[in-house]
XYZ file of N, CA and C in Angstrom:
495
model
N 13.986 -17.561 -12.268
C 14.459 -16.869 -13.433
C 15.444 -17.778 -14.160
N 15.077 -18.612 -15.210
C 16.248 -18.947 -16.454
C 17.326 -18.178 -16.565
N 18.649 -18.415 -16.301
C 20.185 -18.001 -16.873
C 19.530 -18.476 -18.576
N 20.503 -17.108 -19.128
C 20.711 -17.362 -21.087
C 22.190 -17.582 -20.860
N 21.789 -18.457 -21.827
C 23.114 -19.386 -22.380
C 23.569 -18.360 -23.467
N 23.211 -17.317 -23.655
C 24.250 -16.678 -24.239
C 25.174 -15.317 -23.706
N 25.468 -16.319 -22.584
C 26.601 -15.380 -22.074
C 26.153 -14.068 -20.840
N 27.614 -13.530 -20.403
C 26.361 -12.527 -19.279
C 25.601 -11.642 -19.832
N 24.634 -11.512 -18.645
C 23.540 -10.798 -18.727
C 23.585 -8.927 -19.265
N 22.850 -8.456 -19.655
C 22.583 -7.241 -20.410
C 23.067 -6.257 -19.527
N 22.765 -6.113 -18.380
C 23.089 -5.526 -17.344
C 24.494 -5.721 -17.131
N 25.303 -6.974 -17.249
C 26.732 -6.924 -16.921
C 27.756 -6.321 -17.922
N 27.008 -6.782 -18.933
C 27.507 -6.049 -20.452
C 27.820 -4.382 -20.002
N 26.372 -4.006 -19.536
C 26.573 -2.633 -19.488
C 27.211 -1.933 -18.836
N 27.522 -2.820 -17.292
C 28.422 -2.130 -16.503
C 29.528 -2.159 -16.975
N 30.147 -3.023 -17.519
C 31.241 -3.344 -17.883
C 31.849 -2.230 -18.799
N 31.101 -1.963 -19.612
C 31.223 -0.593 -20.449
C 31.171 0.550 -19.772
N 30.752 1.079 -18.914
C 30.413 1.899 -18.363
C 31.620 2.170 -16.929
N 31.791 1.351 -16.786
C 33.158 0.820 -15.726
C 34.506 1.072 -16.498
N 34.827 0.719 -17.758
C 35.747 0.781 -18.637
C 35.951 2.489 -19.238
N 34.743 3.009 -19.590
C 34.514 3.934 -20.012
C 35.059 5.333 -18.885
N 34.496 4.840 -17.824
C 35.104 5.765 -16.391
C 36.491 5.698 -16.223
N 37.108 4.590 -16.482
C 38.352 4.730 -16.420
C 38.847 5.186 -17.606
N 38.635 5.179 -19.008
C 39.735 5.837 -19.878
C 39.213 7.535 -19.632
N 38.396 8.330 -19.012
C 37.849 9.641 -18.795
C 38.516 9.996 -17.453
N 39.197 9.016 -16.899
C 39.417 9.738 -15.638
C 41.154 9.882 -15.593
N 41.953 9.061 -16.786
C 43.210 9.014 -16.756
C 43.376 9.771 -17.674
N 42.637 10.316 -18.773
C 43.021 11.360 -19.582
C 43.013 13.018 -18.910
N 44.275 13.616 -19.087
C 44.751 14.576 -18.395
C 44.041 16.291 -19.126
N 43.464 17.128 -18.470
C 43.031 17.783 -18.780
C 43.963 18.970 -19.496
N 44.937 19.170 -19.005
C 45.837 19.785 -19.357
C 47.340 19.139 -19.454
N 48.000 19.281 -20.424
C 49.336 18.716 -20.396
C 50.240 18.656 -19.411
N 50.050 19.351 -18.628
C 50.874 19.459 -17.153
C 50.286 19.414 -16.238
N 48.921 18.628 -16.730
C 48.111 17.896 -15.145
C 48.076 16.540 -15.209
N 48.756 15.807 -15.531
C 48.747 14.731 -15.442
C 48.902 14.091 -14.269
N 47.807 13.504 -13.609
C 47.681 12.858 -12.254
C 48.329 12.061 -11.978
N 48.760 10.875 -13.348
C 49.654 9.632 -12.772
C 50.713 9.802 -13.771
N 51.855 9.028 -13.656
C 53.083 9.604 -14.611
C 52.798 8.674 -15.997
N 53.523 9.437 -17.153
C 52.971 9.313 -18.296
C 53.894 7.484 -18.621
N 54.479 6.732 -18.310
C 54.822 5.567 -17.957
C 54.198 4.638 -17.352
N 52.906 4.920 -16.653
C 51.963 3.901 -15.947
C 50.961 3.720 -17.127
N 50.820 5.252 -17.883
C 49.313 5.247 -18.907
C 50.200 4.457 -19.909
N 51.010 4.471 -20.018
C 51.368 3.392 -21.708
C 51.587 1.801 -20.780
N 52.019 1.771 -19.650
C 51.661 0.301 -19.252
C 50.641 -0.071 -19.361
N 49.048 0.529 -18.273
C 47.805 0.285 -18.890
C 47.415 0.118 -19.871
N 47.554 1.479 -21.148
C 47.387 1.074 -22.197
C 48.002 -0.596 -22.765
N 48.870 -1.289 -22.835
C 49.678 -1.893 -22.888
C 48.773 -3.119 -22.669
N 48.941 -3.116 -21.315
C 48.024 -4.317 -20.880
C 46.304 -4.317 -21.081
N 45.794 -3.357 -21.231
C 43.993 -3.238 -22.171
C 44.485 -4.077 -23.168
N 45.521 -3.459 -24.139
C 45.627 -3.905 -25.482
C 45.854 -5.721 -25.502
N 47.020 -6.064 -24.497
C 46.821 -7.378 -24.280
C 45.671 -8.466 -23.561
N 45.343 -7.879 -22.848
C 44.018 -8.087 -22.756
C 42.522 -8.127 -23.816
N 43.037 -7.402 -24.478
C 41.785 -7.516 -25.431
C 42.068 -8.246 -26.669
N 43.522 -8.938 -26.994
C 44.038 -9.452 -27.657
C 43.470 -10.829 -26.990
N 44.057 -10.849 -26.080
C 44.019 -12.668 -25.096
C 42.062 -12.766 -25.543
N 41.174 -11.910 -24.827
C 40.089 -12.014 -24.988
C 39.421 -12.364 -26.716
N 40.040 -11.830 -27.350
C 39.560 -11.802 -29.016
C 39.723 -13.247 -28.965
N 41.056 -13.523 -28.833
C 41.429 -15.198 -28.774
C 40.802 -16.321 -28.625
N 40.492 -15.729 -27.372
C 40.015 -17.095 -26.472
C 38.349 -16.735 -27.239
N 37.894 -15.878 -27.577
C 36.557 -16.275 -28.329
C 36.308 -16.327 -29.419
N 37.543 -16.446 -30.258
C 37.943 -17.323 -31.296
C 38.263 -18.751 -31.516
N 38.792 -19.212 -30.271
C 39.167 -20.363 -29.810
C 37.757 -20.535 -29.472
N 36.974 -20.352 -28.945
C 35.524 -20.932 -28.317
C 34.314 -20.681 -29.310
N 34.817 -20.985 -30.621
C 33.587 -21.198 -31.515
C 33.154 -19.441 -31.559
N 33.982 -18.898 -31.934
C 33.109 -17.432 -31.958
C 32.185 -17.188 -30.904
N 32.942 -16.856 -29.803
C 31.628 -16.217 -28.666
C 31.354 -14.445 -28.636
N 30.290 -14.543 -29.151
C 30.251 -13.166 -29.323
C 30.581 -12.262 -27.850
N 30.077 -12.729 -27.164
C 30.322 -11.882 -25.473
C 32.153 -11.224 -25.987
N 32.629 -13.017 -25.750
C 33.893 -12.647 -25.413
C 34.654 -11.701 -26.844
N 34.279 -11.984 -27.758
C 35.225 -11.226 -28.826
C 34.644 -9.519 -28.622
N 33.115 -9.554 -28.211
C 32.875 -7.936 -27.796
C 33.923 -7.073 -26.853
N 33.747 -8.291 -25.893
C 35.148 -7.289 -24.855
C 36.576 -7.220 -24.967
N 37.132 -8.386 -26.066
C 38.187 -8.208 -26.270
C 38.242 -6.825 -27.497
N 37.426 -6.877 -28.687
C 37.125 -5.042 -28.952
C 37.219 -4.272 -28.189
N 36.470 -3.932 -27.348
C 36.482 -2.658 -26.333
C 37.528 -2.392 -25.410
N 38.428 -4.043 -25.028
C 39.224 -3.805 -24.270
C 40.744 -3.110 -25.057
N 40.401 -3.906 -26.492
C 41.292 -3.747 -27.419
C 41.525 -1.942 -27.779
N 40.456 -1.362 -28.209
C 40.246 -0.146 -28.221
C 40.421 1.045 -27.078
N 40.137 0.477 -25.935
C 40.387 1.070 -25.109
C 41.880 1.223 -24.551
N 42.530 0.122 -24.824
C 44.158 0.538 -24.899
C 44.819 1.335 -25.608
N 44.364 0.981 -27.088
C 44.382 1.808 -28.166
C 44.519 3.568 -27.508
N 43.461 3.581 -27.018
C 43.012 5.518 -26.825
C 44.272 5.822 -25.524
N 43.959 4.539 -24.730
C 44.927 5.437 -23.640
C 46.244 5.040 -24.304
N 46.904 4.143 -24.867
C 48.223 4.596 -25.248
C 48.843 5.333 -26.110
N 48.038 5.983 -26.985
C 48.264 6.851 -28.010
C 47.192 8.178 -27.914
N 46.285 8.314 -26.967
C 45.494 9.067 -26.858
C 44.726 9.381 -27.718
N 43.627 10.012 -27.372
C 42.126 10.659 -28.349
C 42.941 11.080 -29.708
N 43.352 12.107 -29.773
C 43.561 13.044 -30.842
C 44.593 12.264 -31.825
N 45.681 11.106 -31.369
C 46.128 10.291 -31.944
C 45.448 9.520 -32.761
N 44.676 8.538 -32.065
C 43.939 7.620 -32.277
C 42.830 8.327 -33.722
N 41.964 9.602 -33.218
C 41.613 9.763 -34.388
C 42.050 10.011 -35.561
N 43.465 10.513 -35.523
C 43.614 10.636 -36.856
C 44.656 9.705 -37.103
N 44.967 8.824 -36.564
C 44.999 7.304 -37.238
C 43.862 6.407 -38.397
N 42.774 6.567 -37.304
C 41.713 6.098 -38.229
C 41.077 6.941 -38.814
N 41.237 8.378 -39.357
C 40.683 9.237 -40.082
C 41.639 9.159 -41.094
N 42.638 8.781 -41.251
C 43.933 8.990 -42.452
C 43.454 7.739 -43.533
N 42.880 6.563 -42.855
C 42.717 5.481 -43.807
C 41.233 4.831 -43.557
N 40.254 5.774 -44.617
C 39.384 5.579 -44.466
C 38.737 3.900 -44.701
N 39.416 3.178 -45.556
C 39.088 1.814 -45.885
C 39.337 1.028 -45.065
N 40.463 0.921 -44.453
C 40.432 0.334 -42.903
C 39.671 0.475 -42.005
N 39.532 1.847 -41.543
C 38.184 2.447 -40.591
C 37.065 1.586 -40.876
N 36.087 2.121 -42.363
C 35.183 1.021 -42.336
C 35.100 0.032 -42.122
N 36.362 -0.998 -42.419
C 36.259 -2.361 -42.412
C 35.896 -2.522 -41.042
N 37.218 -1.933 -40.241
C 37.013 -2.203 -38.847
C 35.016 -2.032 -38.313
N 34.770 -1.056 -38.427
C 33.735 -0.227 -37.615
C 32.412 -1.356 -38.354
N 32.571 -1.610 -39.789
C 31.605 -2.382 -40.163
C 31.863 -4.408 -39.310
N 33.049 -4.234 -39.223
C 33.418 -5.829 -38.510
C 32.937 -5.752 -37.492
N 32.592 -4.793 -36.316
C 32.293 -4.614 -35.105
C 30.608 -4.746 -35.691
N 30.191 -3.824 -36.302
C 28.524 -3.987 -36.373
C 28.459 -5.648 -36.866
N 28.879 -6.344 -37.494
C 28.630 -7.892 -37.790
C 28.810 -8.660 -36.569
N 29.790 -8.358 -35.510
C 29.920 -8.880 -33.978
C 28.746 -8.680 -33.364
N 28.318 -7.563 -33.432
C 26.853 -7.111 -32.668
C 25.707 -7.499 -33.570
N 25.732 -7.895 -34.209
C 24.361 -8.244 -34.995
C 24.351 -9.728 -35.136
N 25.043 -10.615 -34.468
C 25.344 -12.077 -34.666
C 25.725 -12.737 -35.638
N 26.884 -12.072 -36.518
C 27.461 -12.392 -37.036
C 28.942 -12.659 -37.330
N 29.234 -13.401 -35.913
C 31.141 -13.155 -35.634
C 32.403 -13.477 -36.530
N 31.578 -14.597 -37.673
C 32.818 -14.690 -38.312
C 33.103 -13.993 -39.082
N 31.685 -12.932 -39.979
C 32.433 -12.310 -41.330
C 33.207 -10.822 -40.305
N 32.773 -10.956 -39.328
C 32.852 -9.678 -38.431
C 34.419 -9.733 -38.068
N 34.747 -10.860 -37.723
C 36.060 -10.659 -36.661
C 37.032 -10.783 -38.573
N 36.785 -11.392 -39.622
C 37.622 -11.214 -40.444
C 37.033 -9.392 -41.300
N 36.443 -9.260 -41.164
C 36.745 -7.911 -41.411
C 37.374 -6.637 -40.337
N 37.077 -7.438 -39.112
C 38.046 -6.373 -38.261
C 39.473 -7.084 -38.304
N 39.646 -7.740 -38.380
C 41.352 -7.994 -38.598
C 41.974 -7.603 -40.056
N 41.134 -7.640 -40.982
C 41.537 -6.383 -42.083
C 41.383 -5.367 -42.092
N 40.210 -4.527 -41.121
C 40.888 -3.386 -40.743
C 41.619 -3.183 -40.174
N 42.124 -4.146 -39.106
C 43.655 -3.549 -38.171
C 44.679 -3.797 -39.438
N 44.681 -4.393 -40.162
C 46.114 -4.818 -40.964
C 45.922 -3.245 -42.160
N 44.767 -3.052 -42.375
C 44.707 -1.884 -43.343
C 45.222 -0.433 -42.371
N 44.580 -0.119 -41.234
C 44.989 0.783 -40.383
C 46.521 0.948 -40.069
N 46.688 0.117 -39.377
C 48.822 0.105 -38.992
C 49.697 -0.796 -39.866
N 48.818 -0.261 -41.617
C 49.967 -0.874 -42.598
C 51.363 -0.019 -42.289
N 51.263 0.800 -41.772
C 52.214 1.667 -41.864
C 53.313 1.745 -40.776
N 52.770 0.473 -39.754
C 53.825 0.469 -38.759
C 54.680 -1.187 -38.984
N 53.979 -1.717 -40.508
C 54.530 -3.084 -40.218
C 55.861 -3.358 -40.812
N 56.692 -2.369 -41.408
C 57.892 -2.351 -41.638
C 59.279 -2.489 -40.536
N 58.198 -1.465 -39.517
C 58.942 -1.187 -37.946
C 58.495 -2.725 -37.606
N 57.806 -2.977 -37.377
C 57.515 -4.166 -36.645
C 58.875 -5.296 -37.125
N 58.617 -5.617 -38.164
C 58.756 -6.230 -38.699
C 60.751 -6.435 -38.742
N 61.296 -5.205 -38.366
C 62.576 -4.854 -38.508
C 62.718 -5.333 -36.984
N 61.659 -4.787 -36.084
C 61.860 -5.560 -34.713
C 62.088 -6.514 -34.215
N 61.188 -7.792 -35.055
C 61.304 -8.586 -34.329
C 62.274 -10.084 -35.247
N 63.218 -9.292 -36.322
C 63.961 -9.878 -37.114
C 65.230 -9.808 -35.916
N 65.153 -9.139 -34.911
C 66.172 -8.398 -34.092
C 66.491 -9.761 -33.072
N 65.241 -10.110 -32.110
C 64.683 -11.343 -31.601
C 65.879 -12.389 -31.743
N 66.361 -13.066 -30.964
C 67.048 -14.079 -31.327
C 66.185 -15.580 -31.541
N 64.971 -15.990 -31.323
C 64.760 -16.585 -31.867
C 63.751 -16.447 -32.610
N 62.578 -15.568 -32.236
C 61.493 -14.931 -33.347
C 62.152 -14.776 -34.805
N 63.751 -14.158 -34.949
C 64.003 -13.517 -36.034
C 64.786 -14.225 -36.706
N 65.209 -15.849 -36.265
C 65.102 -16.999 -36.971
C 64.303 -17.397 -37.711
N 63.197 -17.710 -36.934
C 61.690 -18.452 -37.585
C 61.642 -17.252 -38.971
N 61.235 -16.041 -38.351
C 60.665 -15.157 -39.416
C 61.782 -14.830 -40.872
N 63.134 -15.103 -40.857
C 64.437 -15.150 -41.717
C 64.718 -16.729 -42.407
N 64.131 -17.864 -41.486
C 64.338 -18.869 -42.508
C 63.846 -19.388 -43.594
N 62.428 -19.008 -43.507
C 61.859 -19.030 -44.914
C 61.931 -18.815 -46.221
N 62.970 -17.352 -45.527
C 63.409 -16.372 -46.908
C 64.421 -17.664 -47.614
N 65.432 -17.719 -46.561
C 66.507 -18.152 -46.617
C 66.448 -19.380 -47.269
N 65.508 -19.746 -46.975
C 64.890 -21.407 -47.634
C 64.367 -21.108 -49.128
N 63.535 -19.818 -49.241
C 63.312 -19.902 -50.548
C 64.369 -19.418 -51.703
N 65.667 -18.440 -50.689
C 66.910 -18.399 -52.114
C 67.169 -19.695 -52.509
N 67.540 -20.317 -51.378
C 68.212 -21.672 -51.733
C 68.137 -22.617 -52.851
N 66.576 -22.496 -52.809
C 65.829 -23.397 -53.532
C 65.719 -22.676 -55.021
N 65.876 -21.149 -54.975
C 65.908 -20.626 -56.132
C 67.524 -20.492 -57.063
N 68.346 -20.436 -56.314
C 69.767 -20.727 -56.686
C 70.030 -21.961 -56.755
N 69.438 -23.490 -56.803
C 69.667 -24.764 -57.401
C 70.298 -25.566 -56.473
């Protein structure tokens, strides 16, 4: 049997989903006061999916657009998404801004149809269209940073300068 050179096999794909999928169904709590594990482990997980699917987007960005890998950094990406903010969050995050939504959901169909680059730049304009609304917070955060909030303050600082003579 020939290995494809494009990445694992159909079958691993699927478990993988299906493996992922079992776990965000089995940590979501049926009732608010059944929560099996304490609500501090699910935003770590969440936490680390999300970095994880960040590192993964990366590295198959870094590797010439590999579609495998930018698929699972999506799913892993998303799947943090749900468990750290949960279902009912999550949807009406992306139900509030419908132009983001598409972008995103249409960037994912261009990943799956072999097309990673217009794909991964339309899903990164949908994330920037989706949590326009958290980048003020962000943004106040990491001005906080002692050295992040250098880098991100000297520019400014560089361009009064240059505008006051």
């Amino acid at each position: 049997m020939r290995a494809s050179s494009n990445g694992p096999s159909q079958g691993g794909r699927t478990a993988a989903v299906i493996c992922i999928s079992l776990f965000i169904f089995k940590f979501q709590p049926k009732y608010s006061d059944q929560l099996s594990i304490p609500y501090f482990k699910l935003t770590e997980v969440g936490l680390g999916l999300i970095g994880f699917g960040i590192s993964f987007t990366f590295l198959g960005v870094s590797l010439f657009f590999d579609r495998g890998l930018l698929a699972l950094g999506n799913i892993l990406w998303l799947a943090g998404v749900i468990i750290l903010i949960g279902w009912y969050s999550t949807l009406q995050l992306f139900r509030k801004n419908y132009k983001g939504t598409a972008c995103f959901i249409l960037g994912l169909f261009f990943l799956f149809v072999r097309w990673p680059i217009v794909g991964i730049i339309l899903e990164i304009y949908g994330c920037f269209v989706v949590f326009s609304g958290f980048w003020p917070s962000v943004s106040g955060f990491l001005c906080h940073i002692p050295v992040v909030g250098w880098v991100i303050q000297y520019p400014v600082m560089f361009l009064d300068r240059l505008r006051r003579g």
